[in-house]
PDB file of C-alpha atoms and ligand atoms in Angstrom:
ATOM      1  CA  UNK W1277      -0.049  -0.024  -0.014  1.00 59.00           C
ATOM      2  CA  UNK W1278       1.491   3.429  -1.090  1.00 60.00           C
ATOM      3  CA  UNK W1279       1.330   6.445   1.180  1.00 54.00           C
ATOM      4  CA  UNK W1280      -1.618   8.121  -0.723  1.00 53.00           C
ATOM      5  CA  UNK W1281      -3.617   4.861  -0.325  1.00 57.00           C
ATOM      6  CA  UNK W1282      -2.863   4.868   3.519  1.00 54.00           C
ATOM      7  CA  UNK W1283      -3.912   8.441   3.911  1.00 49.00           C
ATOM      8  CA  UNK W1284      -7.061   7.827   1.824  1.00 55.00           C
ATOM      9  CA  UNK W1285      -7.833   4.743   3.892  1.00 57.00           C
ATOM     10  CA  UNK W1286      -7.453   6.554   7.170  1.00 51.00           C
ATOM     11  CA  UNK W1287      -9.752   9.264   5.946  1.00 54.00           C
ATOM     12  CA  UNK W1288     -12.438   6.733   5.034  1.00 52.00           C
ATOM     13  CA  UNK W1289     -12.114   5.006   8.371  1.00 50.00           C
ATOM     14  CA  UNK W1290     -12.540   8.255  10.087  1.00 46.00           C
ATOM     15  CA  UNK W1291     -15.584   9.260   8.022  1.00 49.00           C
ATOM     16  CA  UNK W1292     -17.141   5.868   8.747  1.00 49.00           C
ATOM     17  CA  UNK W1293     -16.301   5.952  12.459  1.00 45.00           C
ATOM     18  CA  UNK W1294     -17.809   9.505  12.934  1.00 41.00           C
ATOM     19  CA  UNK W1295     -21.038   8.263  11.258  1.00 40.00           C
ATOM     20  CA  UNK W1296     -20.878  10.488   8.163  1.00 39.00           C
ATOM     21  CA  UNK W1297     -20.521   7.854   5.763  1.00 43.00           C
ATOM     22  CA  UNK W1298     -20.667   4.151   4.895  1.00 42.00           C
ATOM     23  CA  UNK W1299     -22.604   2.830   7.950  1.00 41.00           C
ATOM     24  CA  UNK W1300     -23.834  -0.749   7.602  1.00 38.00           C
ATOM     25  CA  UNK W1301     -23.434  -0.932   3.772  1.00 50.00           C
ATOM     26  CA  UNK W1302     -24.731   2.673   3.333  1.00 54.00           C
ATOM     27  CA  UNK W1303     -22.922   4.254   0.267  1.00 52.00           C
ATOM     28  CA  UNK W1304     -20.015   6.480   1.453  1.00 57.00           C
ATOM     29  CA  UNK W1305     -21.087   9.071  -1.101  1.00 56.00           C
ATOM     30  CA  UNK W1306     -24.842   9.869  -1.767  1.00 54.00           C
ATOM     31  CA  UNK W1307     -26.191   9.173  -5.338  1.00 53.00           C
ATOM     32  CA  UNK W1308     -26.173  12.010  -7.498  1.00 55.00           C
ATOM     33  CA  UNK W1309     -27.880  12.974 -10.990  1.00 59.00           C
ATOM     34  CA  UNK W1310     -27.118  11.879 -13.630  1.00 60.00           C
ATOM     35  CA  UNK W1311     -26.180   8.687 -11.459  1.00 85.00           C
ATOM     36  CA  UNK W1312     -22.832   7.245 -11.364  1.00 95.00           C
ATOM     37  CA  UNK W1313     -22.329   4.373 -14.169  1.00 96.00           C
ATOM     38  CA  UNK W1314     -20.754   1.756 -11.975  1.00 97.00           C
ATOM     39  CA  UNK W1315     -21.394   0.684  -8.383  1.00 97.00           C
ATOM     40  CA  UNK W1316     -18.023   1.240  -6.606  1.00 98.00           C
ATOM     41  CA  UNK W1317     -16.419  -0.481  -3.559  1.00 98.00           C
ATOM     42  CA  UNK W1318     -13.054   0.336  -1.875  1.00 97.00           C
ATOM     43  CA  UNK W1319     -10.240  -2.037  -1.272  1.00 95.00           C
ATOM     44  CA  UNK W1320     -11.867  -3.538   1.753  1.00 95.00           C
ATOM     45  CA  UNK W1321     -15.216  -4.126  -0.103  1.00 96.00           C
ATOM     46  CA  UNK W1322     -17.037  -1.272   1.459  1.00 97.00           C
ATOM     47  CA  UNK W1323     -19.648   0.349  -0.671  1.00 97.00           C
ATOM     48  CA  UNK W1324     -18.525   3.857  -2.001  1.00 97.00           C
ATOM     49  CA  UNK W1325     -21.590   4.633  -4.089  1.00 95.00           C
ATOM     50  CA  UNK W1326     -24.188   2.655  -6.097  1.00 95.00           C
ATOM     51  CA  UNK W1327     -24.395   3.170  -9.919  1.00 95.00           C
ATOM     52  CA  UNK W1328     -26.481   2.108 -12.824  1.00 95.00           C
ATOM     53  CA  UNK W1329     -24.593  -1.064 -13.038  1.00 96.00           C
ATOM     54  CA  UNK W1330     -23.155  -3.286 -10.355  1.00 97.00           C
ATOM     55  CA  UNK W1331     -20.465  -5.373 -11.946  1.00 98.00           C
ATOM     56  CA  UNK W1332     -19.026  -6.838  -8.864  1.00 98.00           C
ATOM     57  CA  UNK W1333     -21.158 -10.095  -8.896  1.00 98.00           C
ATOM     58  CA  UNK W1334     -20.169 -10.614 -12.626  1.00 98.00           C
ATOM     59  CA  UNK W1335     -16.406 -10.272 -12.055  1.00 98.00           C
ATOM     60  CA  UNK W1336     -15.724 -13.967 -12.838  1.00 98.00           C
ATOM     61  CA  UNK W1337     -17.366 -13.585 -16.195  1.00 98.00           C
ATOM     62  CA  UNK W1338     -14.420 -11.272 -17.291  1.00 98.00           C
ATOM     63  CA  UNK W1339     -11.574 -13.826 -16.832  1.00 98.00           C
ATOM     64  CA  UNK W1340      -9.310 -11.161 -15.258  1.00 98.00           C
ATOM     65  CA  UNK W1341      -6.873 -12.883 -12.855  1.00 98.00           C
ATOM     66  CA  UNK W1342      -6.426 -11.852  -9.161  1.00 97.00           C
ATOM     67  CA  UNK W1343      -2.808 -11.108  -9.537  1.00 98.00           C
ATOM     68  CA  UNK W1344      -2.094  -8.482 -11.990  1.00 98.00           C
ATOM     69  CA  UNK W1345       1.367  -7.532 -10.598  1.00 98.00           C
ATOM     70  CA  UNK W1346       3.579  -6.251 -13.229  1.00 97.00           C
ATOM     71  CA  UNK W1347       0.931  -5.911 -15.889  1.00 98.00           C
ATOM     72  CA  UNK W1348      -0.132  -2.724 -17.557  1.00 98.00           C
ATOM     73  CA  UNK W1349      -3.792  -1.971 -18.311  1.00 99.00           C
ATOM     74  CA  UNK W1350      -5.849   0.188 -20.345  1.00 99.00           C
ATOM     75  CA  UNK W1351      -9.671   0.562 -19.645  1.00 99.00           C
ATOM     76  CA  UNK W1352     -11.074   2.284 -22.791  1.00 98.00           C
ATOM     77  CA  UNK W1353     -14.394   4.344 -22.116  1.00 98.00           C
ATOM     78  CA  UNK W1354     -13.872   3.710 -18.444  1.00 98.00           C
ATOM     79  CA  UNK W1355     -17.065   5.356 -17.323  1.00 98.00           C
ATOM     80  CA  UNK W1356     -16.717   5.504 -13.388  1.00 97.00           C
ATOM     81  CA  UNK W1357     -13.704   3.338 -13.761  1.00 98.00           C
ATOM     82  CA  UNK W1358     -14.899  -0.033 -12.416  1.00 98.00           C
ATOM     83  CA  UNK W1359     -12.299  -2.019 -14.469  1.00 98.00           C
ATOM     84  CA  UNK W1360      -9.290   0.314 -13.942  1.00 98.00           C
ATOM     85  CA  UNK W1361      -9.837   0.364 -10.202  1.00 98.00           C
ATOM     86  CA  UNK W1362     -10.518  -3.191  -9.798  1.00 98.00           C
ATOM     87  CA  UNK W1363      -7.195  -4.147 -11.849  1.00 98.00           C
ATOM     88  CA  UNK W1364      -5.194  -1.689  -9.830  1.00 98.00           C
ATOM     89  CA  UNK W1365      -6.587  -3.451  -6.639  1.00 98.00           C
ATOM     90  CA  UNK W1366      -4.981  -6.502  -8.085  1.00 98.00           C
ATOM     91  CA  UNK W1367      -1.610  -5.070  -8.464  1.00 98.00           C
ATOM     92  CA  UNK W1368      -1.544  -3.719 -11.973  1.00 98.00           C
ATOM     93  CA  UNK W1369       0.234  -0.650 -12.881  1.00 98.00           C
ATOM     94  CA  UNK W1370       0.372   1.654 -14.554  1.00 98.00           C
ATOM     95  CA  UNK W1371      -3.441   1.653 -15.173  1.00 98.00           C
ATOM     96  CA  UNK W1372      -4.966   4.089 -17.705  1.00 98.00           C
ATOM     97  CA  UNK W1373      -8.631   4.871 -17.748  1.00 98.00           C
ATOM     98  CA  UNK W1374      -9.910   6.797 -20.842  1.00 98.00           C
ATOM     99  CA  UNK W1375     -12.930   8.799 -21.274  1.00 98.00           C
ATOM    100  CA  UNK W1376     -14.320  11.169 -24.054  1.00 97.00           C
ATOM    101  CA  UNK W1377     -13.778  14.739 -23.686  1.00 96.00           C
ATOM    102  CA  UNK W1378     -17.529  15.517 -23.651  1.00 94.00           C
ATOM    103  CA  UNK W1379     -20.931  14.131 -24.555  1.00 90.00           C
ATOM    104  CA  UNK W1380     -20.781  15.962 -27.863  1.00 90.00           C
ATOM    105  CA  UNK W1381     -18.010  13.378 -29.063  1.00 92.00           C
ATOM    106  CA  UNK W1382     -20.224  10.455 -28.723  1.00 93.00           C
ATOM    107  CA  UNK W1383     -21.492   8.768 -31.986  1.00 92.00           C
ATOM    108  CA  UNK W1384     -24.952  10.061 -32.509  1.00 90.00           C
ATOM    109  CA  UNK W1385     -27.537   9.026 -35.146  1.00 90.00           C
ATOM    110  CA  UNK W1386     -28.167  12.302 -36.907  1.00 86.00           C
ATOM    111  CA  UNK W1387     -31.973  11.648 -36.733  1.00 85.00           C
ATOM    112  CA  UNK W1388     -31.948  10.822 -33.109  1.00 78.00           C
ATOM    113  CA  UNK W1389     -30.399  13.851 -31.618  1.00 67.00           C
ATOM    114  CA  UNK W1390     -33.151  15.020 -29.162  1.00 56.00           C
ATOM    115  CA  UNK W1391     -32.552  12.644 -26.383  1.00 58.00           C
ATOM    116  CA  UNK W1392     -33.147  13.990 -22.957  1.00 56.00           C
ATOM    117  CA  UNK W1393     -29.808  14.503 -21.106  1.00 54.00           C
ATOM    118  CA  UNK W1394     -31.294  13.296 -17.922  1.00 49.00           C
ATOM    119  CA  UNK W1395     -31.926   9.938 -19.677  1.00 58.00           C
ATOM    120  CA  UNK W1396     -28.265   9.348 -20.170  1.00 64.00           C
ATOM    121  CA  UNK W1397     -26.756   6.788 -17.618  1.00 71.00           C
ATOM    122  CA  UNK W1398     -23.874   8.843 -17.251  1.00 82.00           C
ATOM    123  CA  UNK W1399     -22.081  11.532 -19.329  1.00 90.00           C
ATOM    124  CA  UNK W1400     -18.293  11.336 -20.036  1.00 94.00           C
ATOM    125  CA  UNK W1401     -17.971  14.747 -17.839  1.00 93.00           C
ATOM    126  CA  UNK W1402     -19.624  12.997 -14.969  1.00 94.00           C
ATOM    127  CA  UNK W1403     -17.565   9.956 -15.468  1.00 96.00           C
ATOM    128  CA  UNK W1404     -14.297  12.013 -15.457  1.00 97.00           C
ATOM    129  CA  UNK W1405     -15.321  13.588 -12.196  1.00 96.00           C
ATOM    130  CA  UNK W1406     -16.166  10.230 -10.735  1.00 97.00           C
ATOM    131  CA  UNK W1407     -12.767   8.886 -11.846  1.00 98.00           C
ATOM    132  CA  UNK W1408     -10.993  12.016 -10.275  1.00 98.00           C
ATOM    133  CA  UNK W1409     -12.993  11.437  -7.119  1.00 97.00           C
ATOM    134  CA  UNK W1410     -12.139   7.908  -6.729  1.00 98.00           C
ATOM    135  CA  UNK W1411      -8.446   8.543  -7.479  1.00 98.00           C
ATOM    136  CA  UNK W1412      -8.422  10.937  -4.446  1.00 98.00           C
ATOM    137  CA  UNK W1413     -10.615   8.838  -2.336  1.00 97.00           C
ATOM    138  CA  UNK W1414      -8.714   5.488  -2.840  1.00 97.00           C
ATOM    139  CA  UNK W1415      -5.239   7.080  -3.019  1.00 98.00           C
ATOM    140  CA  UNK W1416      -4.992   5.548  -6.440  1.00 98.00           C
ATOM    141  CA  UNK W1417      -2.429   5.815  -9.138  1.00 98.00           C
ATOM    142  CA  UNK W1418      -4.927   5.114 -11.919  1.00 98.00           C
ATOM    143  CA  UNK W1419      -4.256   7.806 -14.670  1.00 98.00           C
ATOM    144  CA  UNK W1420      -7.362   9.567 -16.459  1.00 98.00           C
ATOM    145  CA  UNK W1421      -6.706  10.288 -20.005  1.00 98.00           C
ATOM    146  CA  UNK W1422      -8.926  11.942 -22.487  1.00 98.00           C
ATOM    147  CA  UNK W1423      -9.306   9.739 -25.600  1.00 98.00           C
ATOM    148  CA  UNK W1424     -11.666   8.529 -28.362  1.00 98.00           C
ATOM    149  CA  UNK W1425     -11.437   4.933 -29.533  1.00 98.00           C
ATOM    150  CA  UNK W1426     -12.423   6.085 -33.131  1.00 98.00           C
ATOM    151  CA  UNK W1427      -8.916   7.586 -33.212  1.00 98.00           C
ATOM    152  CA  UNK W1428      -5.575   5.833 -33.101  1.00 98.00           C
ATOM    153  CA  UNK W1429      -5.053   5.809 -29.348  1.00 98.00           C
ATOM    154  CA  UNK W1430      -2.013   3.877 -29.496  1.00 98.00           C
ATOM    155  CA  UNK W1431      -0.072   6.620 -31.234  1.00 98.00           C
ATOM    156  CA  UNK W1432      -0.299   8.589 -27.963  1.00 98.00           C
ATOM    157  CA  UNK W1433      -0.879   6.084 -25.279  1.00 98.00           C
ATOM    158  CA  UNK W1434       1.199   3.054 -26.513  1.00 98.00           C
ATOM    159  CA  UNK W1435       0.521  -0.705 -25.966  1.00 98.00           C
ATOM    160  CA  UNK W1436      -0.723  -2.560 -22.868  1.00 99.00           C
ATOM    161  CA  UNK W1437      -0.698  -6.045 -21.419  1.00 98.00           C
ATOM    162  CA  UNK W1438      -4.536  -5.745 -20.727  1.00 99.00           C
ATOM    163  CA  UNK W1439      -6.712  -3.884 -22.920  1.00 99.00           C
ATOM    164  CA  UNK W1440     -10.254  -3.573 -21.412  1.00 98.00           C
ATOM    165  CA  UNK W1441     -12.836  -2.682 -24.090  1.00 98.00           C
ATOM    166  CA  UNK W1442     -16.349  -3.036 -22.394  1.00 98.00           C
ATOM    167  CA  UNK W1443     -19.816  -2.403 -23.646  1.00 97.00           C
ATOM    168  CA  UNK W1444     -18.596  -0.097 -26.444  1.00 97.00           C
ATOM    169  CA  UNK W1445     -18.901  -2.159 -29.599  1.00 97.00           C
ATOM    170  CA  UNK W1446     -22.681  -1.604 -30.147  1.00 97.00           C
ATOM    171  CA  UNK W1447     -22.548   2.367 -29.412  1.00 96.00           C
ATOM    172  CA  UNK W1448     -19.914   3.119 -32.143  1.00 97.00           C
ATOM    173  CA  UNK W1449     -20.768   3.875 -35.725  1.00 96.00           C
ATOM    174  CA  UNK W1450     -17.695   2.128 -37.052  1.00 97.00           C
ATOM    175  CA  UNK W1451     -17.027  -0.937 -34.864  1.00 98.00           C
ATOM    176  CA  UNK W1452     -14.417  -2.328 -37.173  1.00 98.00           C
ATOM    177  CA  UNK W1453     -12.251   0.863 -37.029  1.00 98.00           C
ATOM    178  CA  UNK W1454     -12.657   0.951 -33.176  1.00 98.00           C
ATOM    179  CA  UNK W1455     -11.543  -2.795 -33.004  1.00 98.00           C
ATOM    180  CA  UNK W1456      -8.444  -1.955 -35.282  1.00 98.00           C
ATOM    181  CA  UNK W1457      -7.544   0.607 -32.654  1.00 98.00           C
ATOM    182  CA  UNK W1458      -8.250  -1.896 -29.773  1.00 99.00           C
ATOM    183  CA  UNK W1459      -5.952  -4.516 -31.755  1.00 98.00           C
ATOM    184  CA  UNK W1460      -3.082  -1.786 -32.013  1.00 98.00           C
ATOM    185  CA  UNK W1461      -3.347  -1.019 -28.285  1.00 98.00           C
ATOM    186  CA  UNK W1462      -2.924  -4.577 -27.407  1.00 98.00           C
ATOM    187  CA  UNK W1463       0.557  -6.291 -26.432  1.00 98.00           C
ATOM    188  CA  UNK W1464      -0.848  -9.097 -24.215  1.00 98.00           C
ATOM    189  CA  UNK W1465      -4.718  -9.480 -24.682  1.00 98.00           C
ATOM    190  CA  UNK W1466      -7.863  -7.482 -25.226  1.00 99.00           C
ATOM    191  CA  UNK W1467     -10.745  -8.166 -22.931  1.00 99.00           C
ATOM    192  CA  UNK W1468     -13.934  -7.448 -24.997  1.00 99.00           C
ATOM    193  CA  UNK W1469     -17.314  -7.423 -23.540  1.00 98.00           C
ATOM    194  CA  UNK W1470     -20.255  -6.832 -25.754  1.00 98.00           C
ATOM    195  CA  UNK W1471     -23.982  -7.059 -25.886  1.00 98.00           C
ATOM    196  CA  UNK W1472     -25.246  -9.452 -28.338  1.00 98.00           C
ATOM    197  CA  UNK W1473     -28.283 -10.599 -30.233  1.00 97.00           C
ATOM    198  CA  UNK W1474     -29.719 -13.560 -28.419  1.00 95.00           C
ATOM    199  CA  UNK W1475     -31.412 -16.522 -30.348  1.00 94.00           C
ATOM    200  CA  UNK W1476     -29.392 -15.836 -33.606  1.00 96.00           C
ATOM    201  CA  UNK W1477     -27.013 -18.535 -34.515  1.00 95.00           C
ATOM    202  CA  UNK W1478     -25.780 -16.929 -37.777  1.00 97.00           C
ATOM    203  CA  UNK W1479     -22.962 -14.560 -37.843  1.00 97.00           C
ATOM    204  CA  UNK W1480     -24.874 -11.238 -38.311  1.00 97.00           C
ATOM    205  CA  UNK W1481     -24.493  -7.450 -37.370  1.00 97.00           C
ATOM    206  CA  UNK W1482     -28.119  -6.295 -36.777  1.00 96.00           C
ATOM    207  CA  UNK W1483     -29.184  -2.551 -36.983  1.00 96.00           C
ATOM    208  CA  UNK W1484     -30.710  -1.349 -33.803  1.00 93.00           C
ATOM    209  CA  UNK W1485     -34.151   0.300 -34.310  1.00 89.00           C
ATOM    210  CA  UNK W1486     -34.526   2.316 -31.250  1.00 84.00           C
ATOM    211  CA  UNK W1487     -35.058   5.991 -30.093  1.00 82.00           C
ATOM    212  CA  UNK W1488     -31.669   5.753 -28.388  1.00 83.00           C
ATOM    213  CA  UNK W1489     -29.239   7.902 -30.444  1.00 87.00           C
ATOM    214  CA  UNK W1490     -26.066   5.841 -29.386  1.00 90.00           C
ATOM    215  CA  UNK W1491     -27.396   2.440 -30.089  1.00 92.00           C
ATOM    216  CA  UNK W1492     -26.163   1.363 -33.501  1.00 95.00           C
ATOM    217  CA  UNK W1493     -25.679  -2.429 -33.736  1.00 96.00           C
ATOM    218  CA  UNK W1494     -25.995  -5.724 -32.065  1.00 97.00           C
ATOM    219  CA  UNK W1495     -23.750  -8.442 -33.193  1.00 98.00           C
ATOM    220  CA  UNK W1496     -24.812 -12.217 -32.859  1.00 98.00           C
ATOM    221  CA  UNK W1497     -22.554 -13.917 -30.482  1.00 98.00           C
ATOM    222  CA  UNK W1498     -20.951 -15.887 -33.322  1.00 98.00           C
ATOM    223  CA  UNK W1499     -19.792 -12.838 -35.193  1.00 98.00           C
ATOM    224  CA  UNK W1500     -17.836 -11.187 -32.558  1.00 98.00           C
ATOM    225  CA  UNK W1501     -14.739 -13.835 -32.779  1.00 98.00           C
ATOM    226  CA  UNK W1502     -14.743 -13.130 -36.492  1.00 98.00           C
ATOM    227  CA  UNK W1503     -14.711  -9.450 -36.082  1.00 98.00           C
ATOM    228  CA  UNK W1504     -11.822  -9.766 -33.756  1.00 98.00           C
ATOM    229  CA  UNK W1505      -9.837 -12.076 -36.007  1.00 98.00           C
ATOM    230  CA  UNK W1506     -10.670  -9.725 -38.956  1.00 98.00           C
ATOM    231  CA  UNK W1507      -8.883  -6.887 -37.274  1.00 98.00           C
ATOM    232  CA  UNK W1508      -5.737  -8.868 -36.609  1.00 98.00           C
ATOM    233  CA  UNK W1509      -6.298 -10.880 -33.425  1.00 98.00           C
ATOM    234  CA  UNK W1510      -4.620 -14.326 -33.865  1.00 98.00           C
ATOM    235  CA  UNK W1511      -6.459 -16.165 -31.150  1.00 98.00           C
ATOM    236  CA  UNK W1512      -9.987 -15.603 -29.534  1.00 98.00           C
ATOM    237  CA  UNK W1513     -11.493 -17.348 -26.440  1.00 98.00           C
ATOM    238  CA  UNK W1514     -14.899 -16.737 -25.102  1.00 98.00           C
ATOM    239  CA  UNK W1515     -14.813 -16.541 -21.332  1.00 98.00           C
ATOM    240  CA  UNK W1516     -18.569 -16.647 -20.525  1.00 97.00           C
ATOM    241  CA  UNK W1517     -21.801 -15.074 -21.270  1.00 98.00           C
ATOM    242  CA  UNK W1518     -24.252 -13.557 -18.651  1.00 98.00           C
ATOM    243  CA  UNK W1519     -27.020 -11.083 -18.270  1.00 98.00           C
ATOM    244  CA  UNK W1520     -26.168  -7.352 -17.631  1.00 98.00           C
ATOM    245  CA  UNK W1521     -28.938  -5.691 -15.428  1.00 97.00           C
ATOM    246  CA  UNK W1522     -29.367  -1.872 -15.201  1.00 94.00           C
ATOM    247  CA  UNK W1523     -30.732  -0.842 -11.894  1.00 92.00           C
ATOM    248  CA  UNK W1524     -33.925   0.183 -13.661  1.00 90.00           C
ATOM    249  CA  UNK W1525     -34.541  -3.411 -14.501  1.00 93.00           C
ATOM    250  CA  UNK W1526     -33.338  -3.260 -18.072  1.00 92.00           C
ATOM    251  CA  UNK W1527     -31.290  -6.460 -19.270  1.00 96.00           C
ATOM    252  CA  UNK W1528     -28.854  -7.127 -21.973  1.00 96.00           C
ATOM    253  CA  UNK W1529     -27.352 -10.521 -22.996  1.00 98.00           C
ATOM    254  CA  UNK W1530     -23.611  -9.978 -22.996  1.00 98.00           C
ATOM    255  CA  UNK W1531     -20.556 -12.028 -23.377  1.00 98.00           C
ATOM    256  CA  UNK W1532     -16.777 -11.682 -22.626  1.00 98.00           C
ATOM    257  CA  UNK W1533     -14.095 -12.737 -25.189  1.00 98.00           C
ATOM    258  CA  UNK W1534     -10.368 -12.639 -24.685  1.00 99.00           C
ATOM    259  CA  UNK W1535      -8.466 -11.849 -27.792  1.00 99.00           C
ATOM    260  CA  UNK W1536      -4.674 -12.278 -28.314  1.00 98.00           C
ATOM    261  CA  UNK W1537      -2.463 -10.897 -30.976  1.00 98.00           C
TER     262      UNK W1537
HETATM  263  C1  SAM G 756     -21.681   1.775 -22.074  1.00 69.35           C
HETATM  264  S1  SAM G 756     -20.302   2.688 -21.182  1.00 69.35           S
HETATM  265  C2  SAM G 756     -19.348   1.263 -20.717  1.00 69.35           C
HETATM  266  C3  SAM G 756     -18.381   1.560 -19.597  1.00 69.35           C
HETATM  267  C4  SAM G 756     -17.342   0.426 -19.184  1.00 69.35           C
HETATM  268  N1  SAM G 756     -16.431   0.358 -20.305  1.00 69.35           N
HETATM  269  C5  SAM G 756     -17.976  -0.891 -18.823  1.00 69.35           C
HETATM  270  O1  SAM G 756     -17.742  -1.741 -19.642  1.00 69.35           O
HETATM  271  O2  SAM G 756     -18.792  -0.904 -17.925  1.00 69.35           O
HETATM  272  C6  SAM G 756     -19.493   3.210 -22.487  1.00 69.35           C
HETATM  273  C7  SAM G 756     -18.433   4.363 -22.168  1.00 69.35           C
HETATM  274  O3  SAM G 756     -17.590   4.703 -23.137  1.00 69.35           O
HETATM  275  C8  SAM G 756     -17.553   6.026 -23.377  1.00 69.35           C
HETATM  276  N2  SAM G 756     -17.343   6.234 -24.812  1.00 69.35           N
HETATM  277  C9  SAM G 756     -18.463   6.269 -25.747  1.00 69.35           C
HETATM  278  N3  SAM G 756     -17.992   6.526 -27.137  1.00 69.35           N
HETATM  279  C10 SAM G 756     -16.604   6.387 -26.955  1.00 69.35           C
HETATM  280  C11 SAM G 756     -15.620   6.402 -27.828  1.00 69.35           C
HETATM  281  N4  SAM G 756     -15.847   6.490 -29.189  1.00 69.35           N
HETATM  282  N5  SAM G 756     -14.235   6.374 -27.389  1.00 69.35           N
HETATM  283  C12 SAM G 756     -14.038   6.117 -26.222  1.00 69.35           C
HETATM  284  N6  SAM G 756     -14.968   6.098 -25.099  1.00 69.35           N
HETATM  285  C13 SAM G 756     -16.344   6.351 -25.491  1.00 69.35           C
HETATM  286  C14 SAM G 756     -18.776   6.632 -22.827  1.00 69.35           C
HETATM  287  O4  SAM G 756     -18.527   8.033 -22.431  1.00 69.35           O
HETATM  288  C15 SAM G 756     -19.064   5.526 -21.631  1.00 69.35           C
HETATM  289  O5  SAM G 756     -18.494   6.180 -20.485  1.00 69.35           O
END
């Protein structure tokens, strides 16, 4: 544990003892609007805040080992930073979390722009502020970088042992271009998590008919390994499929693959 983490841990313990935060599973930080994207817990497992998605019960589906000492990680489109902070807890470093500069950078269907801001799960601006708050609160060394996976991020950020690419494939207008950039960031392996079209055995990419401006495609499960191989990954392994639940009750079928150069 470094000095920043010791100081941050003492602050959390004092806050808990004084009854201001974190009593009996109460969040350490009150929910805000727009809500946090991820539910977050500290290194001791105490709840920091509840988010739209609680990925802790799904951790085993991502195939990320408990010992990441000596491994570098980039978490692309990190939102509240769940993957970045969880990898750091397992000893990874440096750990980079990327977010867009602003919501204006998201890939929006031109005919679907009137989407109420309050219906967004979290804006990039809110996610950046979550990550900064968590870095201070946890005494973390996670580094926040502004970046867009539609651009060749590897030119400025380099290559990593672990590249986490979670829940992004379906919200990008050019998923193959983005996967090419993921491939270029990957020295060790990419962890690709994506929603998929259930009950479809053919390899298809389906256009999403929805009012939501960011939802473009849903691949069938059998297509994703083909897409990964088409951008230059040599070997692709499916880790597991699962159901992702939003706290509003919405559910998505998702799966996680590990892709190796
Ligand atoms: C659906 S959330 C997924 C969050 C997290 N990766 C996970 O798996 O739980 C997508 C995140 O990626 C960010 N994002 C959207 N478009 C992006 C892009 N073109 N490049 C990088 N990040 C993007 C969004 O701001 C948002 O925080």
